[in-house]
Amino acid sequence: MTQATTGHDIVGRGAREGGVLFREWFDDLTGASERDEKAAYVFVMGSLVELLRVFDLHTVFPEINSLQTAVRRVSDEYLSLAEDDGFSPDVCGYVKADYGLQLRKGDHPMGTIPPPAVSVFTNACNTYLKWGEIWERMYDSPTIALDVPGTRHARGDTSIEGAGFERDCRYVRHQLEEMIPVLEQVSGKAFDIDRLREVLGLTNRMGRAWRRVLELNRERPAVFDAMMDGTIFLGVANALRGTPQGADYFEDLVEEMETKARLGIGSSVKGEEQHRLIFVGVPCYPIFRRFYQLFTEWGGAFVSSTYTWFASGGLNLDFEYDLDRPIESLAEGLLLSVRQAVDAMLFHDRALIAAIDEFGADGVVYHPVKSCRTVSTGLADSRRSVLEQRDVLCLYIESDMMDQRVVSEAQLKNRIDAFFEGLESRKIRLGSPALVT
Amino acid sequence: MTTRTHDPLLELPEGNDLDEILHECREILEDTSFPTVRKWREGGGKVLGHFQVYFPEELAHAAGMLPVKVRGAPVERREADSRFGSYICSILRSSMELALSGHLELDLFVTHPICDAARNLAGIWGRNRPEPAQILYLPQNPNSTASVVYLSEEYRRVLGDIEKVVGHAVSDDDIRASIGVFNENRRLLAELYEVKRETPWLLPIHEAYVLLALAGLIPREEHNALLKRVLPLVRERNRRPQDKIRVVFEGGFCEQPPLDLLRSISHFCDVVDDDLLIGLRWILEDVPTEGDPVVALADAYINQSTYSPVQHDLRKPKEEMLLERLRGSRAEAAIVAAAKMCEPGLDEQVAYGQALDREGIPYFVTEFEEKMTSFDHLQLQLETFVENLLFV
């Protein structure tokens, strides 16, 4: 039997090709910077890249730029530049790293980032608004705030059928219609609705594949690590949504993950999957690989992650753009995706309980970070709520996604080791006939 | 208009002089058992608690509820801290503590997407308290031509929830009548600030603050009566101007600095304007009492309003607005404060500092926390700042 027929040859392809695509994307941004081509600054929650692609604008994701400085262990250089200008150590590290990047004229470890010809930001994160105001002060380029009303209370219905959806959608759609002439002016290109249809169709393809990938992680063992691999996939999903390469990549990823499921190949880099975990929060990028290893060394595998819910731009939702009415559908998609992203941070306890059941999770790892209060504020309370409702173990560890100064690897390791010791002893106890009877 | 028959929540004997009135007001303000709210509830009244910064209190007032500004308090946090992470501001924790400990009992809680932490409060509150908790989505794109219509509809939605709590409908006439009461309150607060601006020696910041903050704890009719009684007494005060620099205090839009911190500032400076509890003074002009009153409130929020770091509006670059506040009050310097862990406030400090540097206006940067009890260090720094201005 050849490797091709067993399928082993495609295992790991998603991670490899994701890395290549990501580097090419940064190369493209460097080229845009050299050629003085126009770029739009956007954020992962409500990026609207589908609309921006119609105007052939390059899309820059400052959150991704910032996290890359942390992964590449140079975030402190950028943070220092911002703090020298008066930013407090207590504010979002993503914002500060980007501020430093702008002071460095776009000089980034992955290439050169062009300045914004236009900036588009939603209220999915309030810091987006403050961040946009920084660009307003730095650049003489338009900034567009898109106000997307979120779910009003914990038991709110966020679906299209939910109360008030139509009212909120009308507001969002109106703002999109106001945005189009600004983009025409910035890009010098007329709006082309057929081009929008084409781009939306490509995102639909990507979304279908992404949802299948997420679903496949219910397998035992889980086919990918939702924190480590998931972050790579999210990077590609955001950077290349609405492109043929992005859609192809995720369809190939489905093939790989289905193969892994068929062959029983798990995600754990060291040994068998011992503990199925859900990750809540944002990863610890300053020691990303080591952070991941602290879990995999114990056979821990992240089968799901709220990060893949709120940072995928709504691709995880059972929603596809209606190409017969693209603007209306884009507004619906934006409203649904931003709401779902915000819910995944503010009101996630019910979704978390459902995920524990669906994925057969043994434990939940909460990782609140200093930088991000959107994600982190409610996690301690969510933990209490989950513990009351499900018989799982929860780990609550604090550090940061950018700032090495508040990352203590030794402390993290102690807490994580104790968590796994608890998980293991619990499994032994539950497996003990004396306790079962 | 919904009839409100209740005993006065604020009992100030007729014979009291200004100092006695101010003392009593301060006692009520600093009492973390919220005596006025308790009394209102004992009389059968319902209470709507709204977190900082702005809420259209007219809607609650029109329904016969007592709108109470939830602004934290310097209390010992025995229960709330376990519900929050380490990097969260004090006001969120202490507001939750007030509810968990039973100090502040509400029938409806509303928070706003003013910052990433405050938005989370709806979920946390909802999981820990029986009263309904929700988010009022005030628009963050007030520059859209659809924002007034959107906000009107959002106000109508909240009004529907208020009606469920009180168990009866609220008419447009009820709301118009409440707008009238609040219009009067806005005019009286403007007078209060005029006194502070024109004759700051008659009303130091900590005293003005007490008078302002009570608006969030008693019915507006009572607050109007209080201001009408107090303002003439302040103007008659036998105090002489002192050689203090005129400053603007910026950074009190959400978490509140301790009263003793404000008193410390008043030792060295005349605070001639500020953004303390800015939500109470958010709307700058009378709201029309003709036409659709909810649309009028929404329009006023967007088009007749001041600024704060938690509202994004291209017409109101915050640093330009601060400069305007300084010019409008003829201030010589600014105190640019921020609550610890307050992301919007800390972000804005940078922009404010850069603008003030550009304009050559001296400023003093500081952080505070509602539970601070020691002010020696701050006093020393402030004294040095002031001496530098006076003698260099």
PDB file of C-alpha atoms in Angstrom, chain A residues 96-334:
ATOM      1  CA  LYS A  96       0.691  49.386  21.847  1.00  0.00           C
ATOM      2  CA  ALA A  97       2.587  47.039  19.530  1.00  0.00           C
ATOM      3  CA  ASP A  98       0.732  48.505  16.560  1.00  0.00           C
ATOM      4  CA  TYR A  99       1.469  52.018  17.773  1.00  0.00           C
ATOM      5  CA  GLY A 100       5.135  51.067  17.899  1.00  0.00           C
ATOM      6  CA  LEU A 101       4.844  49.548  14.445  1.00  0.00           C
ATOM      7  CA  GLN A 102       3.437  52.776  13.050  1.00  0.00           C
ATOM      8  CA  LEU A 103       6.273  54.720  14.663  1.00  0.00           C
ATOM      9  CA  ARG A 104       8.640  52.306  12.929  1.00  0.00           C
ATOM     10  CA  LYS A 105       6.998  53.049   9.593  1.00  0.00           C
ATOM     11  CA  GLY A 106       5.599  49.556   9.286  1.00  0.00           C
ATOM     12  CA  ASP A 107       8.828  47.712   9.970  1.00  0.00           C
ATOM     13  CA  HIS A 108       7.669  44.275  11.123  1.00  0.00           C
ATOM     14  CA  PRO A 109       9.463  40.942  11.544  1.00  0.00           C
ATOM     15  CA  MET A 110       7.323  39.502   8.731  1.00  0.00           C
ATOM     16  CA  GLY A 111       7.832  42.390   6.289  1.00  0.00           C
ATOM     17  CA  THR A 112       6.751  45.969   5.853  1.00  0.00           C
ATOM     18  CA  ILE A 113       3.197  46.925   6.673  1.00  0.00           C
ATOM     19  CA  PRO A 114       1.692  49.706   4.541  1.00  0.00           C
ATOM     20  CA  PRO A 115      -0.027  52.643   6.270  1.00  0.00           C
ATOM     21  CA  PRO A 116      -3.830  52.812   6.218  1.00  0.00           C
ATOM     22  CA  ALA A 117      -5.586  54.394   3.255  1.00  0.00           C
ATOM     23  CA  VAL A 118      -8.758  53.710   5.212  1.00  0.00           C
ATOM     24  CA  SER A 119      -9.552  52.018   8.512  1.00  0.00           C
ATOM     25  CA  VAL A 120     -12.665  50.007   9.223  1.00  0.00           C
ATOM     26  CA  PHE A 121     -13.589  48.922  12.712  1.00  0.00           C
ATOM     27  CA  THR A 122     -16.648  47.592  14.467  1.00  0.00           C
ATOM     28  CA  ASN A 123     -17.580  47.897  18.111  1.00  0.00           C
ATOM     29  CA  ALA A 124     -17.058  44.142  18.624  1.00  0.00           C
ATOM     30  CA  CYS A 125     -14.252  45.249  20.886  1.00  0.00           C
ATOM     31  CA  ASN A 126     -14.348  48.731  22.393  1.00  0.00           C
ATOM     32  CA  THR A 127     -10.604  48.930  22.109  1.00  0.00           C
ATOM     33  CA  TYR A 128     -11.044  48.783  18.326  1.00  0.00           C
ATOM     34  CA  LEU A 129     -12.658  52.201  18.606  1.00  0.00           C
ATOM     35  CA  LYS A 130      -9.850  53.620  20.714  1.00  0.00           C
ATOM     36  CA  TRP A 131      -7.347  52.053  18.329  1.00  0.00           C
ATOM     37  CA  GLY A 132      -9.087  53.644  15.352  1.00  0.00           C
ATOM     38  CA  GLU A 133      -8.867  56.995  17.082  1.00  0.00           C
ATOM     39  CA  ILE A 134      -5.094  56.588  17.260  1.00  0.00           C
ATOM     40  CA  TRP A 135      -4.980  56.196  13.469  1.00  0.00           C
ATOM     41  CA  GLU A 136      -7.293  59.187  13.106  1.00  0.00           C
ATOM     42  CA  ARG A 137      -4.638  61.220  14.905  1.00  0.00           C
ATOM     43  CA  MET A 138      -1.690  59.674  13.064  1.00  0.00           C
ATOM     44  CA  TYR A 139      -2.952  59.650   9.485  1.00  0.00           C
ATOM     45  CA  ASP A 140      -4.974  61.855   7.254  1.00  0.00           C
ATOM     46  CA  SER A 141      -7.082  58.925   6.059  1.00  0.00           C
ATOM     47  CA  PRO A 142     -10.744  58.116   6.632  1.00  0.00           C
ATOM     48  CA  THR A 143     -11.812  55.920   9.498  1.00  0.00           C
ATOM     49  CA  ILE A 144     -15.129  54.110   9.404  1.00  0.00           C
ATOM     50  CA  ALA A 145     -16.768  52.883  12.581  1.00  0.00           C
ATOM     51  CA  LEU A 146     -19.443  50.266  12.081  1.00  0.00           C
ATOM     52  CA  ASP A 147     -21.796  50.054  14.986  1.00  0.00           C
ATOM     53  CA  VAL A 148     -23.082  46.513  15.361  1.00  0.00           C
ATOM     54  CA  PRO A 149     -25.546  46.130  18.237  1.00  0.00           C
ATOM     55  CA  GLY A 150     -24.885  43.009  20.234  1.00  0.00           C
ATOM     56  CA  THR A 151     -27.017  40.661  22.251  1.00  0.00           C
ATOM     57  CA  ARG A 152     -28.717  42.611  25.004  1.00  0.00           C
ATOM     58  CA  HIS A 153     -28.767  40.028  27.768  1.00  0.00           C
ATOM     59  CA  ALA A 154     -27.585  36.554  28.648  1.00  0.00           C
ATOM     60  CA  ARG A 155     -30.741  34.802  27.496  1.00  0.00           C
ATOM     61  CA  GLY A 156     -31.078  36.886  24.347  1.00  0.00           C
ATOM     62  CA  ASP A 157     -31.820  35.288  20.990  1.00  0.00           C
ATOM     63  CA  THR A 158     -29.096  36.246  18.530  1.00  0.00           C
ATOM     64  CA  SER A 159     -30.555  34.442  15.544  1.00  0.00           C
ATOM     65  CA  ILE A 160     -32.141  35.992  12.465  1.00  0.00           C
ATOM     66  CA  GLU A 161     -35.511  35.043  13.918  1.00  0.00           C
ATOM     67  CA  GLY A 162     -34.686  36.752  17.211  1.00  0.00           C
ATOM     68  CA  ALA A 163     -36.552  39.832  18.413  1.00  0.00           C
ATOM     69  CA  GLY A 164     -35.084  43.031  17.067  1.00  0.00           C
ATOM     70  CA  PHE A 165     -32.813  41.370  14.511  1.00  0.00           C
ATOM     71  CA  GLU A 166     -34.478  43.071  11.583  1.00  0.00           C
ATOM     72  CA  ARG A 167     -34.301  46.458  13.315  1.00  0.00           C
ATOM     73  CA  ASP A 168     -30.603  46.098  14.106  1.00  0.00           C
ATOM     74  CA  CYS A 169     -29.881  44.708  10.648  1.00  0.00           C
ATOM     75  CA  ARG A 170     -31.481  47.738   9.014  1.00  0.00           C
ATOM     76  CA  TYR A 171     -29.099  49.941  10.991  1.00  0.00           C
ATOM     77  CA  VAL A 172     -26.066  47.862  10.012  1.00  0.00           C
ATOM     78  CA  ARG A 173     -27.104  47.799   6.379  1.00  0.00           C
ATOM     79  CA  HIS A 174     -27.533  51.556   6.338  1.00  0.00           C
ATOM     80  CA  GLN A 175     -24.002  51.963   7.647  1.00  0.00           C
ATOM     81  CA  LEU A 176     -22.660  49.607   4.965  1.00  0.00           C
ATOM     82  CA  GLU A 177     -24.385  51.691   2.316  1.00  0.00           C
ATOM     83  CA  GLU A 178     -22.792  54.817   3.779  1.00  0.00           C
ATOM     84  CA  MET A 179     -19.418  53.095   3.713  1.00  0.00           C
ATOM     85  CA  ILE A 180     -19.425  52.193   0.010  1.00  0.00           C
ATOM     86  CA  PRO A 181     -18.990  55.757  -1.380  1.00  0.00           C
ATOM     87  CA  VAL A 182     -16.087  56.293   1.040  1.00  0.00           C
ATOM     88  CA  LEU A 183     -14.392  53.160  -0.269  1.00  0.00           C
ATOM     89  CA  GLU A 184     -15.033  54.256  -3.857  1.00  0.00           C
ATOM     90  CA  GLN A 185     -13.351  57.539  -3.110  1.00  0.00           C
ATOM     91  CA  VAL A 186     -10.382  55.971  -1.328  1.00  0.00           C
ATOM     92  CA  SER A 187      -9.787  53.302  -3.980  1.00  0.00           C
ATOM     93  CA  GLY A 188     -10.815  55.244  -7.067  1.00  0.00           C
ATOM     94  CA  LYS A 189     -12.871  52.203  -8.113  1.00  0.00           C
ATOM     95  CA  ALA A 190     -16.604  51.926  -8.613  1.00  0.00           C
ATOM     96  CA  PHE A 191     -18.547  49.449  -6.512  1.00  0.00           C
ATOM     97  CA  ASP A 192     -19.211  46.236  -8.471  1.00  0.00           C
ATOM     98  CA  ILE A 193     -21.983  44.114  -6.979  1.00  0.00           C
ATOM     99  CA  ASP A 194     -21.087  41.079  -9.115  1.00  0.00           C
ATOM    100  CA  ARG A 195     -17.570  41.160  -7.749  1.00  0.00           C
ATOM    101  CA  LEU A 196     -19.075  41.232  -4.251  1.00  0.00           C
ATOM    102  CA  ARG A 197     -21.165  38.165  -5.112  1.00  0.00           C
ATOM    103  CA  GLU A 198     -18.055  36.366  -6.283  1.00  0.00           C
ATOM    104  CA  VAL A 199     -16.123  37.181  -3.095  1.00  0.00           C
ATOM    105  CA  LEU A 200     -19.040  36.246  -0.845  1.00  0.00           C
ATOM    106  CA  GLY A 201     -19.301  32.925  -2.673  1.00  0.00           C
ATOM    107  CA  LEU A 202     -15.652  32.212  -1.889  1.00  0.00           C
ATOM    108  CA  THR A 203     -16.233  32.991   1.779  1.00  0.00           C
ATOM    109  CA  ASN A 204     -19.208  30.630   1.742  1.00  0.00           C
ATOM    110  CA  ARG A 205     -16.918  27.864   0.485  1.00  0.00           C
ATOM    111  CA  MET A 206     -14.385  28.642   3.202  1.00  0.00           C
ATOM    112  CA  GLY A 207     -17.054  28.705   5.889  1.00  0.00           C
ATOM    113  CA  ARG A 208     -18.503  25.333   4.881  1.00  0.00           C
ATOM    114  CA  ALA A 209     -15.051  23.780   5.094  1.00  0.00           C
ATOM    115  CA  TRP A 210     -14.171  25.488   8.400  1.00  0.00           C
ATOM    116  CA  ARG A 211     -17.327  24.236  10.057  1.00  0.00           C
ATOM    117  CA  ARG A 212     -16.555  20.714   8.905  1.00  0.00           C
ATOM    118  CA  VAL A 213     -13.034  21.021  10.340  1.00  0.00           C
ATOM    119  CA  LEU A 214     -14.410  22.142  13.699  1.00  0.00           C
ATOM    120  CA  GLU A 215     -16.947  19.330  13.673  1.00  0.00           C
ATOM    121  CA  LEU A 216     -14.273  16.721  13.017  1.00  0.00           C
ATOM    122  CA  ASN A 217     -12.626  17.583  16.311  1.00  0.00           C
ATOM    123  CA  ARG A 218     -15.384  15.720  18.092  1.00  0.00           C
ATOM    124  CA  GLU A 219     -13.537  12.569  17.022  1.00  0.00           C
ATOM    125  CA  ARG A 220     -11.392  10.682  19.509  1.00  0.00           C
ATOM    126  CA  PRO A 221      -8.606  11.483  19.304  1.00  0.00           C
ATOM    127  CA  ALA A 222      -9.239  15.070  18.241  1.00  0.00           C
ATOM    128  CA  VAL A 223      -7.747  15.679  14.805  1.00  0.00           C
ATOM    129  CA  PHE A 224      -6.217  19.075  15.520  1.00  0.00           C
ATOM    130  CA  ASP A 225      -5.314  21.168  18.529  1.00  0.00           C
ATOM    131  CA  ALA A 226      -7.837  23.969  18.732  1.00  0.00           C
ATOM    132  CA  MET A 227      -5.373  26.309  20.439  1.00  0.00           C
ATOM    133  CA  MET A 228      -2.137  25.728  18.525  1.00  0.00           C
ATOM    134  CA  ASP A 229      -3.278  24.478  15.088  1.00  0.00           C
ATOM    135  CA  GLY A 230      -6.465  26.468  15.485  1.00  0.00           C
ATOM    136  CA  THR A 231      -4.476  29.702  15.668  1.00  0.00           C
ATOM    137  CA  ILE A 232      -2.718  28.904  12.393  1.00  0.00           C
ATOM    138  CA  PHE A 233      -6.019  28.100  10.729  1.00  0.00           C
ATOM    139  CA  LEU A 234      -7.579  31.272  12.079  1.00  0.00           C
ATOM    140  CA  GLY A 235      -4.724  33.316  10.652  1.00  0.00           C
ATOM    141  CA  VAL A 236      -5.367  31.937   7.171  1.00  0.00           C
ATOM    142  CA  ALA A 237      -9.122  32.235   7.595  1.00  0.00           C
ATOM    143  CA  ASN A 238      -8.907  35.926   8.370  1.00  0.00           C
ATOM    144  CA  ALA A 239      -6.173  36.861   5.935  1.00  0.00           C
ATOM    145  CA  LEU A 240      -7.519  34.935   2.955  1.00  0.00           C
ATOM    146  CA  ARG A 241     -11.281  34.898   3.373  1.00  0.00           C
ATOM    147  CA  GLY A 242     -13.022  35.763   0.152  1.00  0.00           C
ATOM    148  CA  THR A 243     -10.126  34.461  -1.991  1.00  0.00           C
ATOM    149  CA  PRO A 244      -9.796  31.276  -4.094  1.00  0.00           C
ATOM    150  CA  GLN A 245      -6.605  30.356  -2.209  1.00  0.00           C
ATOM    151  CA  GLY A 246      -8.393  30.631   1.119  1.00  0.00           C
ATOM    152  CA  ALA A 247     -11.343  28.517   0.003  1.00  0.00           C
ATOM    153  CA  ASP A 248      -9.049  25.885  -1.536  1.00  0.00           C
ATOM    154  CA  TYR A 249      -6.899  25.781   1.583  1.00  0.00           C
ATOM    155  CA  PHE A 250      -9.820  24.984   3.856  1.00  0.00           C
ATOM    156  CA  GLU A 251     -11.270  22.409   1.481  1.00  0.00           C
ATOM    157  CA  ASP A 252      -7.863  20.699   1.476  1.00  0.00           C
ATOM    158  CA  LEU A 253      -7.844  20.966   5.246  1.00  0.00           C
ATOM    159  CA  VAL A 254     -11.123  19.080   5.404  1.00  0.00           C
ATOM    160  CA  GLU A 255      -9.550  16.318   3.333  1.00  0.00           C
ATOM    161  CA  GLU A 256      -6.603  16.157   5.730  1.00  0.00           C
ATOM    162  CA  MET A 257      -8.743  16.180   8.854  1.00  0.00           C
ATOM    163  CA  GLU A 258     -11.135  13.552   7.499  1.00  0.00           C
ATOM    164  CA  THR A 259      -8.128  11.397   6.727  1.00  0.00           C
ATOM    165  CA  LYS A 260      -6.790  11.860  10.237  1.00  0.00           C
ATOM    166  CA  ALA A 261     -10.184  10.971  11.644  1.00  0.00           C
ATOM    167  CA  ARG A 262     -10.337   7.843   9.499  1.00  0.00           C
ATOM    168  CA  LEU A 263      -6.865   6.789  10.548  1.00  0.00           C
ATOM    169  CA  GLY A 264      -7.310   7.762  14.189  1.00  0.00           C
ATOM    170  CA  ILE A 265      -4.444  10.234  14.116  1.00  0.00           C
ATOM    171  CA  GLY A 266      -4.678  12.766  16.900  1.00  0.00           C
ATOM    172  CA  SER A 267      -3.174  16.171  17.462  1.00  0.00           C
ATOM    173  CA  SER A 268      -1.008  15.528  20.455  1.00  0.00           C
ATOM    174  CA  VAL A 269       2.663  15.954  19.651  1.00  0.00           C
ATOM    175  CA  LYS A 270       3.712  13.678  22.464  1.00  0.00           C
ATOM    176  CA  GLY A 271       1.949  10.417  23.009  1.00  0.00           C
ATOM    177  CA  GLU A 272      -1.740   9.678  23.082  1.00  0.00           C
ATOM    178  CA  GLU A 273      -4.590  12.033  23.824  1.00  0.00           C
ATOM    179  CA  GLN A 274      -5.234  11.661  27.535  1.00  0.00           C
ATOM    180  CA  HIS A 275      -7.335  14.657  28.447  1.00  0.00           C
ATOM    181  CA  ARG A 276      -9.789  16.486  26.240  1.00  0.00           C
ATOM    182  CA  LEU A 277      -9.772  20.192  27.027  1.00  0.00           C
ATOM    183  CA  ILE A 278     -11.531  23.361  25.988  1.00  0.00           C
ATOM    184  CA  PHE A 279      -9.540  26.571  25.844  1.00  0.00           C
ATOM    185  CA  VAL A 280     -11.210  29.837  26.822  1.00  0.00           C
ATOM    186  CA  GLY A 281      -9.475  33.108  26.082  1.00  0.00           C
ATOM    187  CA  VAL A 282      -6.485  34.148  23.999  1.00  0.00           C
ATOM    188  CA  PRO A 283      -3.258  32.106  23.902  1.00  0.00           C
ATOM    189  CA  CYS A 284      -0.063  33.151  25.589  1.00  0.00           C
ATOM    190  CA  TYR A 285       1.853  34.249  22.514  1.00  0.00           C
ATOM    191  CA  PRO A 286       5.106  35.374  24.154  1.00  0.00           C
ATOM    192  CA  ILE A 287       5.800  31.694  24.953  1.00  0.00           C
ATOM    193  CA  PHE A 288       3.334  30.182  22.521  1.00  0.00           C
ATOM    194  CA  ARG A 289       5.090  26.904  21.737  1.00  0.00           C
ATOM    195  CA  ARG A 290       6.077  26.331  25.368  1.00  0.00           C
ATOM    196  CA  PHE A 291       2.588  27.233  26.573  1.00  0.00           C
ATOM    197  CA  TYR A 292       1.193  24.568  24.255  1.00  0.00           C
ATOM    198  CA  GLN A 293       3.758  22.017  25.403  1.00  0.00           C
ATOM    199  CA  LEU A 294       2.814  22.551  29.051  1.00  0.00           C
ATOM    200  CA  PHE A 295      -0.473  20.885  28.146  1.00  0.00           C
ATOM    201  CA  THR A 296       0.614  18.335  25.567  1.00  0.00           C
ATOM    202  CA  GLU A 297       3.316  16.971  27.878  1.00  0.00           C
ATOM    203  CA  TRP A 298       0.465  15.631  29.970  1.00  0.00           C
ATOM    204  CA  GLY A 299      -1.450  14.333  26.977  1.00  0.00           C
ATOM    205  CA  GLY A 300      -3.774  17.311  27.032  1.00  0.00           C
ATOM    206  CA  ALA A 301      -5.460  18.162  23.723  1.00  0.00           C
ATOM    207  CA  PHE A 302      -7.562  21.216  23.109  1.00  0.00           C
ATOM    208  CA  VAL A 303     -10.579  19.892  21.296  1.00  0.00           C
ATOM    209  CA  SER A 304     -12.309  23.252  21.131  1.00  0.00           C
ATOM    210  CA  SER A 305     -11.487  26.857  21.827  1.00  0.00           C
ATOM    211  CA  THR A 306     -13.606  29.954  22.210  1.00  0.00           C
ATOM    212  CA  TYR A 307     -10.899  31.638  20.131  1.00  0.00           C
ATOM    213  CA  THR A 308     -12.122  29.658  17.126  1.00  0.00           C
ATOM    214  CA  TRP A 309     -15.592  31.030  17.858  1.00  0.00           C
ATOM    215  CA  PHE A 310     -14.901  34.728  18.260  1.00  0.00           C
ATOM    216  CA  ALA A 311     -11.869  35.181  16.007  1.00  0.00           C
ATOM    217  CA  SER A 312     -13.085  33.399  12.885  1.00  0.00           C
ATOM    218  CA  GLY A 313     -15.205  36.256  11.596  1.00  0.00           C
ATOM    219  CA  GLY A 314     -18.379  34.198  11.894  1.00  0.00           C
ATOM    220  CA  LEU A 315     -17.139  31.310   9.730  1.00  0.00           C
ATOM    221  CA  ASN A 316     -18.138  28.919  12.495  1.00  0.00           C
ATOM    222  CA  LEU A 317     -21.775  29.958  12.187  1.00  0.00           C
ATOM    223  CA  ASP A 318     -24.302  27.995  10.213  1.00  0.00           C
ATOM    224  CA  PHE A 319     -24.751  30.929   7.871  1.00  0.00           C
ATOM    225  CA  GLU A 320     -24.037  31.484   4.198  1.00  0.00           C
ATOM    226  CA  TYR A 321     -24.280  34.710   2.266  1.00  0.00           C
ATOM    227  CA  ASP A 322     -27.268  34.866  -0.064  1.00  0.00           C
ATOM    228  CA  LEU A 323     -25.702  35.817  -3.389  1.00  0.00           C
ATOM    229  CA  ASP A 324     -29.038  36.993  -4.782  1.00  0.00           C
ATOM    230  CA  ARG A 325     -29.106  39.878  -2.305  1.00  0.00           C
ATOM    231  CA  PRO A 326     -25.473  40.479  -1.438  1.00  0.00           C
ATOM    232  CA  ILE A 327     -25.663  43.772   0.498  1.00  0.00           C
ATOM    233  CA  GLU A 328     -28.567  42.663   2.666  1.00  0.00           C
ATOM    234  CA  SER A 329     -26.878  39.360   3.272  1.00  0.00           C
ATOM    235  CA  LEU A 330     -23.558  41.001   4.067  1.00  0.00           C
ATOM    236  CA  ALA A 331     -25.344  43.095   6.698  1.00  0.00           C
ATOM    237  CA  GLU A 332     -26.983  39.983   8.145  1.00  0.00           C
ATOM    238  CA  GLY A 333     -23.666  38.164   8.184  1.00  0.00           C
ATOM    239  CA  LEU A 334     -21.897  41.067   9.847  1.00  0.00           C
TER     240      LEU A 334
END
